[in-house]
CSV table of C-alpha atoms in Angstrom, one decimal:
chain,number,residue,atom,x,y,z
A,1,ASN,CA,-29.5,-149.9,68.5
A,2,ALA,CA,-28.3,-151.6,71.7
A,3,GLY,CA,-28.4,-155.2,70.5
A,4,VAL,CA,-28.6,-157.5,73.5
A,5,THR,CA,-28.4,-155.9,77.0
A,6,GLN,CA,-28.1,-157.6,80.3
A,7,THR,CA,-28.4,-156.4,83.9
A,8,PRO,CA,-26.7,-156.5,86.3
A,9,LYS,CA,-23.1,-156.7,85.1
A,10,PHE,CA,-21.9,-158.0,88.4
A,11,GLN,CA,-23.6,-159.6,91.4
A,12,VAL,CA,-22.5,-161.2,94.7
A,13,LEU,CA,-25.0,-163.3,96.5
A,14,LYS,CA,-25.0,-165.3,99.7
A,15,THR,CA,-26.0,-169.0,99.5
A,16,GLY,CA,-29.8,-169.3,99.6
A,17,GLN,CA,-30.5,-165.8,98.3
A,18,SER,CA,-32.5,-165.3,95.1
A,19,MET,CA,-32.1,-163.0,92.2
A,20,THR,CA,-33.3,-162.4,88.6
A,21,LEU,CA,-31.0,-161.7,85.7
A,22,GLN,CA,-32.5,-159.6,83.0
A,23,CYS,CA,-32.0,-159.7,79.3
A,24,ALA,CA,-33.5,-157.5,76.6
A,25,GLN,CA,-33.0,-157.3,72.8
A,26,ASP,CA,-33.9,-154.8,70.1
A,27,MET,CA,-32.9,-157.1,67.2
A,28,ASN,CA,-36.4,-158.4,66.6
A,29,HIS,CA,-35.3,-162.0,67.0
A,30,ASN,CA,-37.7,-164.7,68.0
A,31,SER,CA,-35.3,-167.0,69.8
A,32,MET,CA,-33.4,-166.2,73.0
A,33,TYR,CA,-31.0,-168.1,75.2
A,34,TRP,CA,-29.3,-168.3,78.6
A,35,TYR,CA,-25.8,-169.8,78.8
A,36,ARG,CA,-23.4,-170.1,81.6
A,37,GLN,CA,-19.6,-170.2,81.0
A,38,ASP,CA,-17.2,-171.7,83.4
A,39,PRO,CA,-13.4,-172.2,83.0
A,40,GLY,CA,-12.7,-175.3,81.0
A,41,MET,CA,-16.4,-176.0,80.5
A,42,GLY,CA,-17.2,-173.8,77.6
A,43,LEU,CA,-20.6,-172.4,77.0
A,44,ARG,CA,-23.5,-174.5,78.4
A,45,LEU,CA,-27.1,-173.9,77.6
A,46,ILE,CA,-29.4,-173.4,80.6
A,47,TYR,CA,-32.7,-172.6,79.0
A,48,TYR,CA,-33.9,-171.2,75.7
A,49,SER,CA,-37.0,-169.7,74.2
A,50,ALA,CA,-37.7,-170.4,70.6
A,51,SER,CA,-40.4,-167.8,70.5
A,52,GLU,CA,-42.6,-165.6,72.7
A,53,GLY,CA,-44.6,-167.8,75.0
A,54,THR,CA,-42.4,-170.9,74.9
A,55,THR,CA,-39.4,-172.0,76.9
A,56,ASP,CA,-37.4,-175.2,77.0
A,57,LYS,CA,-34.6,-176.7,79.1
A,58,GLY,CA,-31.1,-176.9,77.9
A,59,GLU,CA,-28.2,-178.9,79.2
A,60,VAL,CA,-28.0,-177.5,82.8
A,61,PRO,CA,-31.4,-176.3,83.9
A,62,ASN,CA,-31.4,-177.4,87.5
A,63,GLY,CA,-31.6,-174.6,90.0
A,64,TYR,CA,-32.9,-172.1,87.4
A,65,ASN,CA,-36.2,-170.8,86.1
A,66,VAL,CA,-36.9,-168.5,83.1
A,67,SER,CA,-39.6,-166.2,81.9
A,68,ARG,CA,-40.1,-165.0,78.4
A,69,LEU,CA,-41.9,-161.8,79.3
A,70,ASN,CA,-42.5,-160.6,75.7
A,71,LYS,CA,-40.6,-160.8,72.4
A,72,ARG,CA,-37.9,-158.5,73.7
A,73,GLU,CA,-37.2,-159.8,77.3
A,74,PHE,CA,-36.1,-163.1,78.7
A,75,SER,CA,-35.2,-163.4,82.4
A,76,LEU,CA,-33.3,-166.0,84.3
A,77,ARG,CA,-34.1,-166.6,88.0
A,78,LEU,CA,-32.1,-168.3,90.7
A,79,GLU,CA,-34.5,-169.2,93.5
A,80,SER,CA,-31.9,-170.3,96.0
A,81,ALA,CA,-28.4,-169.6,94.9
A,82,ALA,CA,-25.6,-172.1,95.5
A,83,PRO,CA,-21.9,-171.7,95.2
A,84,SER,CA,-22.0,-174.1,92.2
A,85,GLN,CA,-23.9,-171.3,90.4
A,86,THR,CA,-20.9,-169.0,90.5
A,87,SER,CA,-20.3,-168.3,86.8
A,88,VAL,CA,-20.6,-165.9,84.0
A,89,TYR,CA,-24.0,-165.8,82.5
A,90,PHE,CA,-24.7,-164.8,78.9
A,91,CYS,CA,-27.9,-164.1,77.2
A,92,ALA,CA,-28.1,-164.5,73.4
A,93,THR,CA,-30.5,-164.1,70.6
A,94,GLN,CA,-30.7,-166.0,67.3
A,95,THR,CA,-31.6,-164.7,63.9
A,96,SER,CA,-34.9,-165.9,62.5
A,97,GLY,CA,-35.2,-168.2,59.5
A,98,SER,CA,-32.4,-170.6,58.5
A,99,SER,CA,-29.2,-168.7,59.3
A,100,TYR,CA,-29.0,-169.6,63.0
A,101,GLU,CA,-26.5,-166.9,63.9
A,102,GLN,CA,-26.4,-166.1,67.7
A,103,TYR,CA,-25.5,-162.7,69.2
A,104,PHE,CA,-24.5,-162.4,72.8
A,105,GLY,CA,-25.1,-159.8,75.5
A,106,PRO,CA,-22.2,-158.5,77.6
A,107,GLY,CA,-22.7,-161.0,80.4
A,108,THR,CA,-23.3,-161.0,84.2
A,109,ARG,CA,-20.6,-162.1,86.5
A,110,LEU,CA,-22.2,-163.8,89.5
A,111,THR,CA,-20.4,-164.9,92.6
A,112,VAL,CA,-22.2,-167.0,95.3
A,113,THR,CA,-20.5,-167.2,98.6
B,1,GLN,CA,-17.5,-188.3,71.8
B,2,LYS,CA,-18.1,-184.6,72.2
B,3,GLU,CA,-20.4,-183.0,69.6
B,4,VAL,CA,-17.8,-180.2,68.8
B,5,GLU,CA,-14.1,-180.5,69.6
B,6,GLN,CA,-11.3,-178.0,69.4
B,7,ASN,CA,-7.7,-178.0,70.5
B,8,SER,CA,-7.6,-175.9,73.7
B,9,GLY,CA,-4.2,-174.5,73.0
B,10,PRO,CA,-2.8,-172.2,73.8
B,11,LEU,CA,-1.7,-171.5,70.3
B,12,SER,CA,1.2,-169.0,70.2
B,13,VAL,CA,2.1,-167.4,66.9
B,14,PRO,CA,4.5,-164.5,66.0
B,15,GLU,CA,3.0,-161.3,64.7
B,16,GLY,CA,2.5,-161.4,61.0
B,17,ALA,CA,2.2,-165.2,60.8
B,18,ILE,CA,-0.8,-167.3,60.0
B,19,ALA,CA,-2.8,-168.8,62.9
B,20,SER,CA,-4.7,-172.0,62.1
B,21,LEU,CA,-7.5,-173.2,64.3
B,22,ASN,CA,-9.3,-176.5,63.8
B,23,CYS,CA,-12.7,-177.8,64.9
B,24,THR,CA,-14.3,-181.2,64.4
B,25,TYR,CA,-17.9,-182.2,64.8
B,26,SER,CA,-19.7,-185.4,65.3
B,27,ASP,CA,-23.0,-184.9,63.4
B,28,ARG,CA,-22.6,-185.6,59.7
B,29,GLY,CA,-25.8,-183.8,59.0
B,30,SER,CA,-24.7,-180.5,60.3
B,31,GLN,CA,-25.2,-177.6,57.9
B,32,SER,CA,-24.2,-174.3,59.6
B,33,PHE,CA,-20.9,-173.5,61.2
B,34,PHE,CA,-19.8,-170.4,63.1
B,35,TRP,CA,-16.6,-168.9,64.6
B,36,TYR,CA,-16.8,-166.6,67.6
B,37,ARG,CA,-14.0,-164.5,69.1
B,38,GLN,CA,-14.0,-163.9,72.8
B,39,TYR,CA,-11.6,-161.5,74.5
B,40,SER,CA,-10.8,-162.1,78.1
B,41,GLY,CA,-13.7,-160.8,80.3
B,42,LYS,CA,-15.9,-160.1,77.3
B,43,SER,CA,-18.8,-161.9,75.5
B,44,PRO,CA,-18.4,-164.0,72.4
B,45,GLU,CA,-18.5,-162.1,69.1
B,46,LEU,CA,-19.5,-163.7,65.8
B,47,ILE,CA,-16.7,-163.2,63.3
B,48,MET,CA,-17.4,-165.8,60.6
B,49,PHE,CA,-20.1,-168.2,59.5
B,50,ILE,CA,-20.0,-170.8,56.7
B,51,TYR,CA,-22.6,-173.0,55.2
B,52,SER,CA,-21.0,-174.5,52.1
B,53,ASN,CA,-18.0,-176.7,51.5
B,54,GLY,CA,-14.9,-174.7,50.6
B,55,ASP,CA,-13.4,-171.5,51.7
B,56,LYS,CA,-15.0,-168.2,52.8
B,57,GLU,CA,-12.8,-165.1,53.2
B,58,ASP,CA,-13.5,-162.0,55.2
B,59,GLY,CA,-10.6,-159.6,55.5
B,60,ARG,CA,-7.8,-161.4,57.3
B,61,PHE,CA,-10.0,-164.3,58.3
B,62,THR,CA,-10.7,-167.4,56.2
B,63,ALA,CA,-13.1,-170.2,57.2
B,64,GLN,CA,-12.7,-173.6,55.6
B,65,LEU,CA,-15.4,-176.3,55.6
B,66,ASN,CA,-15.0,-179.9,54.7
B,67,LYS,CA,-18.2,-181.8,55.4
B,68,ALA,CA,-16.9,-185.1,54.2
B,69,SER,CA,-14.2,-185.0,56.9
B,70,GLN,CA,-16.4,-183.2,59.4
B,71,TYR,CA,-14.1,-180.4,60.2
B,72,VAL,CA,-14.1,-176.6,59.9
B,73,SER,CA,-11.1,-174.4,60.3
B,74,LEU,CA,-10.3,-170.8,60.8
B,75,LEU,CA,-7.2,-169.1,59.4
B,76,ILE,CA,-6.0,-165.8,60.6
B,77,ARG,CA,-3.6,-164.2,58.2
B,78,ASP,CA,-1.1,-161.5,59.2
B,79,SER,CA,-1.9,-162.1,62.9
B,80,GLN,CA,-1.9,-159.0,65.1
B,81,PRO,CA,-1.6,-158.7,68.9
B,82,SER,CA,-5.2,-157.6,68.8
B,83,ASP,CA,-6.1,-161.2,67.6
B,84,SER,CA,-5.1,-162.6,70.9
B,85,ALA,CA,-8.3,-164.1,72.2
B,86,THR,CA,-10.2,-167.4,72.6
B,87,TYR,CA,-11.9,-168.6,69.5
B,88,LEU,CA,-15.1,-170.7,69.8
B,89,CYS,CA,-16.4,-173.0,67.1
B,90,ALA,CA,-20.1,-173.5,67.0
B,91,VAL,CA,-22.2,-175.9,65.0
B,92,LYS,CA,-25.9,-176.2,64.4
B,93,LEU,CA,-26.6,-179.9,64.7
B,94,GLU,CA,-29.2,-181.5,62.5
B,95,GLY,CA,-32.7,-181.6,64.0
B,96,ARG,CA,-31.9,-179.0,66.6
B,97,ASP,CA,-33.1,-175.8,64.9
B,98,TYR,CA,-32.9,-173.7,68.0
B,99,LYS,CA,-29.6,-174.7,69.5
B,100,LEU,CA,-25.9,-174.4,68.7
B,101,SER,CA,-23.3,-176.7,70.1
B,102,PHE,CA,-20.1,-174.9,71.1
B,103,GLY,CA,-16.6,-176.2,71.4
B,104,ALA,CA,-14.6,-175.3,74.5
B,105,GLY,CA,-12.5,-172.8,72.5
B,106,THR,CA,-8.8,-172.4,71.4
B,107,THR,CA,-6.8,-169.7,73.0
B,108,VAL,CA,-4.6,-167.8,70.6
B,109,THR,CA,-1.7,-165.6,71.7
B,110,VAL,CA,0.0,-163.4,69.1
B,111,ARG,CA,3.6,-162.5,70.1
B,112,ALA,CA,4.7,-159.0,69.1
């Protein structure tokens, strides 16, 4: 039972390059999330998916796109990376029903030069 | 006003002492509250959740909720060096079923 997994763990991109961050869960949760975490800024929600087939913007969606491929997988795409997107990215899932507990993947450290 | 506020710290406590962390929130209708622990370079880990006013204990951790005053706290008893981490408070705001609002975190250092 792996919980929430993310790939890759580390990535260095040049400005303007694109990449996709992958997230998968085996917790059978409906809701999935992408956050970024920057020093002094805390966790900021980029996009979320309340259920398979739906996605919604969070606080900081500009420069990102997402795909909810199926119940298990939720990917985050940077079409044209910018240095401001240097951050640690976390995927999370949320328990179904009324408990609202979120569980995080190990994170992807992205540097854009 | 931020939705969830925490003292950033750092909070330094001697080994064996009680560490007390506070969190205030702006939405009076909030119902669900969470504490996450995050070690340096790692992802947040859920350690406590509380839904009702009062205290909830789990091992050396106690979460305290006071909805009237809109604050939630975390006590760490018999603090150990392994408790050194950043602690994030998270709140489910009313009307936002799919989103938690996170505080910026309080960094705790336990001195051996």
